[in-house]
Coordinates of N, CA and C in Angstrom, one line a residue:
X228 N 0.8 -1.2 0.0 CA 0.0 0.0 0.0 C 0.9 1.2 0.0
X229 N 0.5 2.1 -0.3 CA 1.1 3.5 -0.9 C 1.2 4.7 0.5
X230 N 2.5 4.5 1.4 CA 2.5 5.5 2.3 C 1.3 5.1 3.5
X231 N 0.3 6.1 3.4 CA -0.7 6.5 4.1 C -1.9 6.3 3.7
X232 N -2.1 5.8 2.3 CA -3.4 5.8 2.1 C -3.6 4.8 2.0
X233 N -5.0 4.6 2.2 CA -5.5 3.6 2.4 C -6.1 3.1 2.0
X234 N -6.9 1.7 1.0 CA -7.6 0.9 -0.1 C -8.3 1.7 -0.7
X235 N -9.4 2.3 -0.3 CA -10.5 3.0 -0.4 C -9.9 3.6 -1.9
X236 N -9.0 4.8 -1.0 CA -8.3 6.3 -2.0 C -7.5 5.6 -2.7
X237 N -6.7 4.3 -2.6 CA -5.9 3.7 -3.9 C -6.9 3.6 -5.2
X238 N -7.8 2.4 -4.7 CA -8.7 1.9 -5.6 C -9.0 3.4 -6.5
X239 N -10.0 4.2 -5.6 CA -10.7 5.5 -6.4 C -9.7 6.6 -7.5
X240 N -8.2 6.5 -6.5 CA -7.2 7.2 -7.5 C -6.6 6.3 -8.8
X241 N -6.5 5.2 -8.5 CA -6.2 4.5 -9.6 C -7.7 4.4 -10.6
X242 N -8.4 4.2 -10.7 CA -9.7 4.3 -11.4 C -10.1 5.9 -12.1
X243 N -9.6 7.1 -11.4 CA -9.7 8.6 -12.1 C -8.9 8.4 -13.0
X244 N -7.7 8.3 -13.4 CA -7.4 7.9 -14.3 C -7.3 6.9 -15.3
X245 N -8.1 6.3 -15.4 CA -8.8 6.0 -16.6 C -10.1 6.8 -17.4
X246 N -10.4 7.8 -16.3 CA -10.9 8.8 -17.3 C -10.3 9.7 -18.2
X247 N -11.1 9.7 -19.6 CA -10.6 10.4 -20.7 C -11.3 11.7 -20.7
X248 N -10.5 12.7 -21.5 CA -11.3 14.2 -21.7 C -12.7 14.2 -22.7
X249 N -13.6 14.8 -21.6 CA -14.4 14.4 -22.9 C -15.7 13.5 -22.6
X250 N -15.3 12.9 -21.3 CA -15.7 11.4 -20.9 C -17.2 11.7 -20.4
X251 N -18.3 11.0 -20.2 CA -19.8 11.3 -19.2 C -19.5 10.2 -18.3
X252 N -19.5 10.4 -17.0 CA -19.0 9.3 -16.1 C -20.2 9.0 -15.2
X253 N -21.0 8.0 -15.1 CA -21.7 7.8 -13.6 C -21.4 7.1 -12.2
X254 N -21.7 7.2 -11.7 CA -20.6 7.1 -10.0 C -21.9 6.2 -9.2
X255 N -21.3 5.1 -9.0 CA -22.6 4.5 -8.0 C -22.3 4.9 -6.9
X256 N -23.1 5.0 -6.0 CA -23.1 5.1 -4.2 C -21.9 4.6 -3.7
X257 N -21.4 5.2 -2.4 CA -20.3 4.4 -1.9 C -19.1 4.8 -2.3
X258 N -18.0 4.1 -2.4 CA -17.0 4.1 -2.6 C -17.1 4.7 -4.0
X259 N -17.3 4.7 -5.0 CA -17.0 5.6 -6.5 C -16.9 6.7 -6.6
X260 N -17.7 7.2 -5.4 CA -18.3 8.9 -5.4 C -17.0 9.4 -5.2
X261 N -15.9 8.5 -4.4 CA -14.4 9.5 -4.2 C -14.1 9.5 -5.4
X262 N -14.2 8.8 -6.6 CA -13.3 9.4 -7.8 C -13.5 11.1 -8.0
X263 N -14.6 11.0 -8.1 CA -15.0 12.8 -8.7 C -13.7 13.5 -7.8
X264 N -13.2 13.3 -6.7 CA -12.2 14.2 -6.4 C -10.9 13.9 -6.8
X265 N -10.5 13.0 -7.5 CA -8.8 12.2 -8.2 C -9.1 12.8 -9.2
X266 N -10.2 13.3 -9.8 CA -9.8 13.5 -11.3 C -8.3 14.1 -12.1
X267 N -7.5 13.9 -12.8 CA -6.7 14.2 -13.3 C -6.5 16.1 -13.5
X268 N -5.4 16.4 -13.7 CA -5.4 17.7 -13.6 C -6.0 17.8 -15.6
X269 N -6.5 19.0 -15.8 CA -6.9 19.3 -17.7 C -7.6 17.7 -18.1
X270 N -7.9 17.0 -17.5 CA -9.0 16.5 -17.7 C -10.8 17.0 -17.6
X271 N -11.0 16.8 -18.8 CA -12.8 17.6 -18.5 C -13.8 16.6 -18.4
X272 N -14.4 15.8 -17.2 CA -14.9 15.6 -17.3 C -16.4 15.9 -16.6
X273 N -17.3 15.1 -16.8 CA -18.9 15.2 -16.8 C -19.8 14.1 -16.1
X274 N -20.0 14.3 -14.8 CA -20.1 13.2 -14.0 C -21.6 13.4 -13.6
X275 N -22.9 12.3 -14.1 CA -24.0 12.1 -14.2 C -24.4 11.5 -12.7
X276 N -25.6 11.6 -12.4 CA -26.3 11.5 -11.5 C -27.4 10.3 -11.7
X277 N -28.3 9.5 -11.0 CA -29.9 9.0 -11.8 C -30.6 9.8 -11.3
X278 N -30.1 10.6 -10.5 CA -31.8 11.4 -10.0 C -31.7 12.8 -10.3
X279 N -31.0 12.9 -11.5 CA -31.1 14.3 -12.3 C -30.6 15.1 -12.6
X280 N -29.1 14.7 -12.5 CA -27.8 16.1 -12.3 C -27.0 15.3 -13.6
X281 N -26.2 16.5 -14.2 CA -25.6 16.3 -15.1 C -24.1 17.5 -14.4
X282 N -23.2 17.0 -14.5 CA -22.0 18.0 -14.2 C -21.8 18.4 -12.2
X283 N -21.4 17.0 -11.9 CA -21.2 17.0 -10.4 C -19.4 17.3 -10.0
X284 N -19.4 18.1 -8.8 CA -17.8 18.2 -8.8 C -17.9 17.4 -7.2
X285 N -16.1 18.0 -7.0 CA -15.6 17.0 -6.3 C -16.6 16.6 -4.9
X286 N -16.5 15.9 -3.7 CA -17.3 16.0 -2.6 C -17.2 17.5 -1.9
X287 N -17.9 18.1 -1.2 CA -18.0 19.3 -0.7 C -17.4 19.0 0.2
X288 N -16.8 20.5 1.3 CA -15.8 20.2 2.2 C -17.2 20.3 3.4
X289 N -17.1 20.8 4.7 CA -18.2 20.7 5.5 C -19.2 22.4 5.4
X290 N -18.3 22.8 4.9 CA -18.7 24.5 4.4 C -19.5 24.2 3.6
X291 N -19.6 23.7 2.6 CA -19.7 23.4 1.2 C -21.0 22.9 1.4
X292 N -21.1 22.0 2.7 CA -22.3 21.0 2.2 C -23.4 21.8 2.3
X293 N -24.7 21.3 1.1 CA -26.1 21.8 1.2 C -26.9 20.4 1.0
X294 N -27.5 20.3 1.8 CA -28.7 19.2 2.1 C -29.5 19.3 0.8
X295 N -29.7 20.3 0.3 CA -30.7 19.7 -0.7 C -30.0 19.3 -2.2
X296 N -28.7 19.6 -2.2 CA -27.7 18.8 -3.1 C -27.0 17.8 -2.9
X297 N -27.9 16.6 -3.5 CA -27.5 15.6 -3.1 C -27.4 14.2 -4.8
X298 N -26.4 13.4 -4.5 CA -26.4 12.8 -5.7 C -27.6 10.9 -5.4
X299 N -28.1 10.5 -6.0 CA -28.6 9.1 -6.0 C -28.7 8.6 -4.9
X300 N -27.6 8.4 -4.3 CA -27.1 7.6 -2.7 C -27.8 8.7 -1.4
X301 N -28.0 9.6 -1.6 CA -28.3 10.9 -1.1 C -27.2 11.2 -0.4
X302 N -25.9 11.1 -0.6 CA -24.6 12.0 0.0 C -25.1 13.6 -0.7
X303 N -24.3 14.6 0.1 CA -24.3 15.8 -0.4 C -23.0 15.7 -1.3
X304 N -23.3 16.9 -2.4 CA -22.3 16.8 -3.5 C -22.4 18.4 -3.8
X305 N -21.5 18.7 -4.7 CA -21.0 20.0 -5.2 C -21.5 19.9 -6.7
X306 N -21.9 21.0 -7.6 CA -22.0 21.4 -8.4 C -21.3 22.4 -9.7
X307 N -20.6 22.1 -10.6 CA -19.8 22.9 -11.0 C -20.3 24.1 -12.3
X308 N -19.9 25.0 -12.9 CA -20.3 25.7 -13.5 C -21.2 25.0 -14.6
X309 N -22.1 25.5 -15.3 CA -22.6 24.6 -16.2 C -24.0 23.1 -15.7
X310 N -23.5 23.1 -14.7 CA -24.3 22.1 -13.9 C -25.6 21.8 -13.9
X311 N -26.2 21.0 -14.6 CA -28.2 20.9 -15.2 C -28.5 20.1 -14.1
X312 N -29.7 19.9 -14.1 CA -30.9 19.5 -13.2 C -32.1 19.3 -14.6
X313 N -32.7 17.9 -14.0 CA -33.6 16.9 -14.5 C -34.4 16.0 -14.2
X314 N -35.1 15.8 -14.3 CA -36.1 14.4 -13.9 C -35.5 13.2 -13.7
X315 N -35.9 12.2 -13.4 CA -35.0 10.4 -13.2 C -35.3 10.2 -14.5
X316 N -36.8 10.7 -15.1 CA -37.3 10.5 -16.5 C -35.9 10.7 -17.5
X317 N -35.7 11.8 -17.6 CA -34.6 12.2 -18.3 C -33.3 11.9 -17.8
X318 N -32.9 11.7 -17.1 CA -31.4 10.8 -16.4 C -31.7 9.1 -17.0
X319 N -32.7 8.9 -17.1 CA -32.8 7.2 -17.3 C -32.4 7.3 -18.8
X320 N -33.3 8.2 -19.4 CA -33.1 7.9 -20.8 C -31.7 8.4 -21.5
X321 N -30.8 8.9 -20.9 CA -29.1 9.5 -21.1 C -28.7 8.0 -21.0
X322 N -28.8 7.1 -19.6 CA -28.4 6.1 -19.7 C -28.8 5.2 -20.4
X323 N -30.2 5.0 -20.3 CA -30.1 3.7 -21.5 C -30.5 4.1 -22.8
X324 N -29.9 5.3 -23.4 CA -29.7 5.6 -24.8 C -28.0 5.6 -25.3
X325 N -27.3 5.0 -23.8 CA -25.5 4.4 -23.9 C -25.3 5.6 -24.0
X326 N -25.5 6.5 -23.4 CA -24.7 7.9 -23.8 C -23.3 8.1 -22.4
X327 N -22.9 7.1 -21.2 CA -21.8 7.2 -20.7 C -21.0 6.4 -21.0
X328 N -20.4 6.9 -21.4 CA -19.0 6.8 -21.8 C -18.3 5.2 -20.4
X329 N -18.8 5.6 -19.1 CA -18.2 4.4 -18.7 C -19.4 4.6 -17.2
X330 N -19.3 3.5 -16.4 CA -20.3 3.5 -15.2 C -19.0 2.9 -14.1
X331 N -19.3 3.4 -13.0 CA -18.2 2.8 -12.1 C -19.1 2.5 -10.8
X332 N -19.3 1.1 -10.3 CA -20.2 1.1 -9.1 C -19.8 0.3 -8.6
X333 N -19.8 0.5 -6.8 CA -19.6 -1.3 -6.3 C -20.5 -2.1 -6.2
X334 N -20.3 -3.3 -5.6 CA -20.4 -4.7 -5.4 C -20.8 -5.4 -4.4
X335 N -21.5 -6.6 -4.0 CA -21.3 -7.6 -3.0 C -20.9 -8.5 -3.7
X336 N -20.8 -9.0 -4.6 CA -20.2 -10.0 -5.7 C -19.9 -9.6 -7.1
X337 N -18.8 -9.9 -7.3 CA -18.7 -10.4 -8.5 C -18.4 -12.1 -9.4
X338 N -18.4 -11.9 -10.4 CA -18.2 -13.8 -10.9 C -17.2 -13.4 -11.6
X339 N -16.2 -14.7 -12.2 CA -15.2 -14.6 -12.8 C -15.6 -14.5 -14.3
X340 N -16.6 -14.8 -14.5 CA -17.3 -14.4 -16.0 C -17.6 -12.9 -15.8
X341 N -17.8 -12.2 -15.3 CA -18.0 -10.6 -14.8 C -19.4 -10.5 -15.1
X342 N -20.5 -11.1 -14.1 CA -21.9 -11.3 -13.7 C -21.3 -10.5 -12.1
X343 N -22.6 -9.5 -12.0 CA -22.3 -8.4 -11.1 C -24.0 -9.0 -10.1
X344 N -23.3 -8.7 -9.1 CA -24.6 -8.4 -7.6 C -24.6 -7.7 -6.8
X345 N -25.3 -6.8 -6.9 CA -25.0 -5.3 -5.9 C -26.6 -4.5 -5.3
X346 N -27.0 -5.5 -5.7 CA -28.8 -4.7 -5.4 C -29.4 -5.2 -4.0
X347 N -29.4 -6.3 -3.8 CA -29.8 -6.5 -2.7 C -29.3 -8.6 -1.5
X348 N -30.0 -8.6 -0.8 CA -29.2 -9.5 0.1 C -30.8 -10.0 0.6
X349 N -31.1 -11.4 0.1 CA -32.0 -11.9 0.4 C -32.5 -11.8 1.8
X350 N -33.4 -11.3 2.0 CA -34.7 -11.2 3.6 C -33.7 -10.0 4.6
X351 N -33.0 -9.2 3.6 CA -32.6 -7.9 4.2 C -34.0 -7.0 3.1
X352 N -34.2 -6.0 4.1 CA -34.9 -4.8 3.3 C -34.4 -3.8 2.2
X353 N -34.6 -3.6 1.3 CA -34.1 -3.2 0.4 C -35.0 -2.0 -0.3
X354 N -34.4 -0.7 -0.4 CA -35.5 0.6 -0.8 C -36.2 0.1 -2.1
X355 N -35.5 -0.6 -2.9 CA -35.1 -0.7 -4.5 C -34.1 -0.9 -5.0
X356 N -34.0 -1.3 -6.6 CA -32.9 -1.9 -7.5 C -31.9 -0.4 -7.7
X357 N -32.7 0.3 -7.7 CA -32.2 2.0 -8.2 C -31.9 1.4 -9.1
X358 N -30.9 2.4 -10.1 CA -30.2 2.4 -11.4 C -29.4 1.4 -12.1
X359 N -28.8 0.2 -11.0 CA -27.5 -0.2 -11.3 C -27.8 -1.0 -12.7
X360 N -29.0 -1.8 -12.8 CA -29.3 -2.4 -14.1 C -29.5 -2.0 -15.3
X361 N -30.0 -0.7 -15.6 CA -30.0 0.2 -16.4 C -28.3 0.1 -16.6
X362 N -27.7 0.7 -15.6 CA -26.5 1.6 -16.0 C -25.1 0.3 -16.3
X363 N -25.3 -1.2 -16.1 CA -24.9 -2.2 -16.7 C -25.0 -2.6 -17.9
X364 N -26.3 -2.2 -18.4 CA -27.1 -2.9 -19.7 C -26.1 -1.8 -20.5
X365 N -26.3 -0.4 -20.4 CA -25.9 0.4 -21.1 C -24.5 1.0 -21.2
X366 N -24.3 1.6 -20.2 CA -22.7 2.1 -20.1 C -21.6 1.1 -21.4
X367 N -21.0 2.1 -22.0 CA -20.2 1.4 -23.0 C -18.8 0.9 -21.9
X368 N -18.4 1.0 -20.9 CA -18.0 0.2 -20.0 C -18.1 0.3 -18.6
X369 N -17.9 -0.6 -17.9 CA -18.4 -0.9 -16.1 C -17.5 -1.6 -15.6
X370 N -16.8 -0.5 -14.7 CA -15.9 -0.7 -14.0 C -16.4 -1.4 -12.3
X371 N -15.8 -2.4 -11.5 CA -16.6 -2.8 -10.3 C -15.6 -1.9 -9.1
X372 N -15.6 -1.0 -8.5 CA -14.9 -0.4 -7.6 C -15.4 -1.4 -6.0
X373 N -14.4 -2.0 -5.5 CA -14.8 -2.7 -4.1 C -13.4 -3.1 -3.2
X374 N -14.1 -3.7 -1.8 CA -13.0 -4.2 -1.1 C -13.0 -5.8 -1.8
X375 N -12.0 -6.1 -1.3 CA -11.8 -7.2 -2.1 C -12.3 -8.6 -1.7
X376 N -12.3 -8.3 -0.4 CA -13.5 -9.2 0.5 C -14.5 -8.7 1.5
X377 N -15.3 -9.3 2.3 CA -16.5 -8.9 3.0 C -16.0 -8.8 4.3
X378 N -16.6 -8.1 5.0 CA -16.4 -7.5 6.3 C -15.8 -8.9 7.3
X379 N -16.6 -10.2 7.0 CA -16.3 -11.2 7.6 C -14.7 -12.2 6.8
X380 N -14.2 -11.7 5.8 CA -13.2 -12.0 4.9 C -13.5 -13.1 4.4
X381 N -15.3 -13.3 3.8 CA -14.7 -14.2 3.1 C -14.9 -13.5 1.6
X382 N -14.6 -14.4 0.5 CA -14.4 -13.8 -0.7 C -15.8 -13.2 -1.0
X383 N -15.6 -12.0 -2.0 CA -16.4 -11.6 -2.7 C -16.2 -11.7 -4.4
X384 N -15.3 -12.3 -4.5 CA -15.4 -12.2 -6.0 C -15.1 -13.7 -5.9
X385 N -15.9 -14.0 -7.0 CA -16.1 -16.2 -6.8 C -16.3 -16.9 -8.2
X386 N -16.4 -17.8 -8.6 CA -16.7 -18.2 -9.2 C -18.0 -18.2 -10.2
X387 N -19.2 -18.6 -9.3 CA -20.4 -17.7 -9.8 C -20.7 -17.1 -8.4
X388 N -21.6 -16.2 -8.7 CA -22.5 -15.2 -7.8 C -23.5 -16.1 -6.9
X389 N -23.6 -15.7 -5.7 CA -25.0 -17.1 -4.7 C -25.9 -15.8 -4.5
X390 N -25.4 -14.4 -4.9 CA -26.8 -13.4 -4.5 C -27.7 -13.1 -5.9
X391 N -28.9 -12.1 -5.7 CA -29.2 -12.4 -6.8 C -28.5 -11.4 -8.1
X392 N -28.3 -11.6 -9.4 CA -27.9 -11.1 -10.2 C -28.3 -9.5 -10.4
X393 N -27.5 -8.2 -10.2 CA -27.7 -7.4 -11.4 C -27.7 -7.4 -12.9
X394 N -26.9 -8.0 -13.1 CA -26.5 -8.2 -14.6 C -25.8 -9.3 -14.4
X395 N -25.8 -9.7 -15.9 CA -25.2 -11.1 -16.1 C -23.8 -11.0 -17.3
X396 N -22.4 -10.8 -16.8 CA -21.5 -11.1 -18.2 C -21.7 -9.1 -18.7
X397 N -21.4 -8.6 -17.4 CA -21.6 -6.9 -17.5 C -20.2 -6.5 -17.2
X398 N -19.8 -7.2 -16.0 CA -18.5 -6.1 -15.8 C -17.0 -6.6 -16.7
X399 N -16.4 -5.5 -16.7 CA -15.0 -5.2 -17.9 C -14.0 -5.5 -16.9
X400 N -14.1 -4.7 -15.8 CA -12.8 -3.8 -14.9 C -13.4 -4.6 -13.9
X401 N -12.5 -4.8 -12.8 CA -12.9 -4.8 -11.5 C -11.4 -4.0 -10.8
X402 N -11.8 -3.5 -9.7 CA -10.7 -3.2 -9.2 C -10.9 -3.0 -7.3
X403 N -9.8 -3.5 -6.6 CA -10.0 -3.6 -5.2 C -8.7 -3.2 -4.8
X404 N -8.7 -2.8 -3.6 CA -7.3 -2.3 -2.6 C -6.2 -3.7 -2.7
X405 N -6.2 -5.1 -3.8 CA -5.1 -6.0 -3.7 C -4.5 -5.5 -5.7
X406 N -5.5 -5.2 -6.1 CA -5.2 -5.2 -7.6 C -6.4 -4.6 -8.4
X407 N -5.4 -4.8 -10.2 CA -6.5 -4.5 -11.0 C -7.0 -5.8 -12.0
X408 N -8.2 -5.9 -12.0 CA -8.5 -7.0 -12.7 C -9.3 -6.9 -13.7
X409 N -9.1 -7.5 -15.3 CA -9.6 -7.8 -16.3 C -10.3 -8.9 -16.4
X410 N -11.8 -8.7 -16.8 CA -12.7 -10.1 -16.9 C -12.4 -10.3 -18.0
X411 N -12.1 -11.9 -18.8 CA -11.5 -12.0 -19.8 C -12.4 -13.7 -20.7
X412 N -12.5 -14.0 -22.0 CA -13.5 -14.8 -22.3 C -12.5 -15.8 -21.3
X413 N -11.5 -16.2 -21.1 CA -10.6 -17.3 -20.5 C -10.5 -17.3 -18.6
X414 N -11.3 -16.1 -18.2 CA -11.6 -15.8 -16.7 C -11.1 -14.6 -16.3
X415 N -10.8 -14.4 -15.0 CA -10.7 -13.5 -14.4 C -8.7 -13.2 -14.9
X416 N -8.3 -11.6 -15.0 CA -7.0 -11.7 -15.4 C -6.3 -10.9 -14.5
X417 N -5.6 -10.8 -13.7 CA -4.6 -9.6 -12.6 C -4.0 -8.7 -13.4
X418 N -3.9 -7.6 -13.7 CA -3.1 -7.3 -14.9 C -1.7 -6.0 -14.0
X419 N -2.9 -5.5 -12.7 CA -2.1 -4.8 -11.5 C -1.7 -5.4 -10.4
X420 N -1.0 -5.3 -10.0 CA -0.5 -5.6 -8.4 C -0.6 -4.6 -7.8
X421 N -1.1 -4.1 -6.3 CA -0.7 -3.1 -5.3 C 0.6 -3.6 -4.8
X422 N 0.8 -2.8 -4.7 CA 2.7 -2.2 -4.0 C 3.0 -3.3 -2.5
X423 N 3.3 -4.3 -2.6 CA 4.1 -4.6 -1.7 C 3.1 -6.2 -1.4
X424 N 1.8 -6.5 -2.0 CA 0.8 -7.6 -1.7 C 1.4 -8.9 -2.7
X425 N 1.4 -9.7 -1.6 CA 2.0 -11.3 -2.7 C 1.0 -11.2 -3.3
X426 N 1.5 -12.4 -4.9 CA 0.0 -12.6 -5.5 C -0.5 -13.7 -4.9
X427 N 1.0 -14.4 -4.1 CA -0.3 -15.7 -3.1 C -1.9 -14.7 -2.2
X428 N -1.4 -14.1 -1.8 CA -2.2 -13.2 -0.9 C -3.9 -13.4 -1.7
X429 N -3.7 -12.6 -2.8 CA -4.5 -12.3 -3.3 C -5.3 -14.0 -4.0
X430 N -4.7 -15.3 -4.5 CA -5.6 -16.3 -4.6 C -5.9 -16.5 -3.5
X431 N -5.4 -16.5 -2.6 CA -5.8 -16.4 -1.3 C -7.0 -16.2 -0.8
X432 N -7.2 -15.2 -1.1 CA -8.3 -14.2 -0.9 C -9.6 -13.6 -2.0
X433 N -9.1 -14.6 -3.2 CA -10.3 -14.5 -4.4 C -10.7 -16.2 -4.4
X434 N -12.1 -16.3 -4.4 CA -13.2 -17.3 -4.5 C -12.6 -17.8 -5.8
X435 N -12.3 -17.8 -6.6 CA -12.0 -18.2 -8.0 C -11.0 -18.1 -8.6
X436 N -10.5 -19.1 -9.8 CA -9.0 -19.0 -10.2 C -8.6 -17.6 -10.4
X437 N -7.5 -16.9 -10.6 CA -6.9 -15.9 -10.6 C -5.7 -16.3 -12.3
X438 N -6.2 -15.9 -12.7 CA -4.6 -16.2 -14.4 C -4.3 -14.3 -13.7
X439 N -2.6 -14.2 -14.4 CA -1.4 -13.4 -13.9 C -1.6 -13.7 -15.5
X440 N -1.5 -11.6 -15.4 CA -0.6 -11.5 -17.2 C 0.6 -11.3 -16.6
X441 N 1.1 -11.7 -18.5 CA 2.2 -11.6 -18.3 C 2.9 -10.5 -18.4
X442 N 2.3 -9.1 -18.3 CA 2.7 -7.8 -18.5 C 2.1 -7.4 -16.7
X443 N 2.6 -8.1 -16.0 CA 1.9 -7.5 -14.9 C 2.8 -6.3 -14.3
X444 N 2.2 -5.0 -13.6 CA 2.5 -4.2 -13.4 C 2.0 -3.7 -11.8
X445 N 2.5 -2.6 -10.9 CA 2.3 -2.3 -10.0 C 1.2 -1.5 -10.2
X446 N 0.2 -1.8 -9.1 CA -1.3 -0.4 -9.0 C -0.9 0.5 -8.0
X447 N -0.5 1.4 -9.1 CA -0.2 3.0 -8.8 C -1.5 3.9 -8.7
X448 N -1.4 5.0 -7.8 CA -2.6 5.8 -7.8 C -2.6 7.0 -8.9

């Protein structure tokens, strides 16, 4: 791990950079919402909302915050010059007319085929599905931002999924505080290492086989 920082800010800073200038980004609840502040320096980008905001900036400091600006997850958020307001009507249809460029959300599972589960946890209460199926079907890619296991350590990313499915054969990217991972037709692929973590560590600690490219490299923030 990198100094001081901690999984969370690796994961989120390694992930801003893979935004391009130019890009429409949507941010699921949770852990994603930190990208909006890594963004790269002269990078432009345009970070979507589902409940009606188009052009979100970084998280507000405690000055900053206003209660009634808030993004999907209902965290408070900042607004930047330019900044629209909309219906879910019209947020839904941005997304499932593919118009982002990429979707970044966490997880309680993922599969080595990249079949995603993040909506709900049988005979827990659940508000709703919100957006995440929409924003899988459509996003031209979907990155999975997570820890890399569950509070109780056992794996979250497995072989198949035991919760029920958001999407099926959706996610591209996964990425967690041990590495970065490519879902691949031949399985799950490591292509990053974090700074100083065996890769025993890491089969270790993934439900499902692990293939190592052979270009593997350190996950830098």
């Amino acid at each position: 791990m990198n100094g001081n920082m901690n999984g969370k800010e690796l994961i989120a800073r390694r992930i801003a950079r893979e935004i391009q200038d130019g890009f429409y980004v949507n941010l699921g609840i949770g852990l994603p919402t930190m990208i909006a502040g890594f963004v790269p320096t002269g990078v432009e980008v345009v970070f979507q909302s589902e409940n009606g905001m188009l052009g979100i900036g970084p998280p507000p400091t405690e000055a900053e915050e206003d209660p009634d600006l808030i993004n999907a997850g209902k965290q408070t958020v900042t607004a930047l010059k330019g900044t629209s307001f909309f219906s879910s009507d019209e947020s839904f249809a941005m997304i499932r007319g593919g118009h982002m460029d990429m979707s970044v959300l966490g997880a309680m599972q993922v599969s080595a085929l990249g079949d995603l589960a993040n909506w709900t946890i049988p005979g827990k209460i659940v508000k709703g599905m919100g957006g995440a199926m929409d924003l899988v079907a459509s996003a031209r890619r979907v990155i999975v931002a997570m820890e890399h296991t569950a509070r109780d350590g056992s794996p979250k990313i497995l072989e198949a999924c035991t919760l029920p499915l958001t999407g099926r054969r959706v996610v591209h990217d996964l990425v967690t505080e041990l590495g970065w991972f490519r879902v691949t037709p031949q399985g799950l692929c490591m292509t990053e290492l974090a700074e100083g973590v065996p890769v025993e560590e890491v089969r270790a600690r993934t439900g499902c086989q692990v293939l190592i490219s052979e270009d593997l490299r350190t996950m830098t923030p």
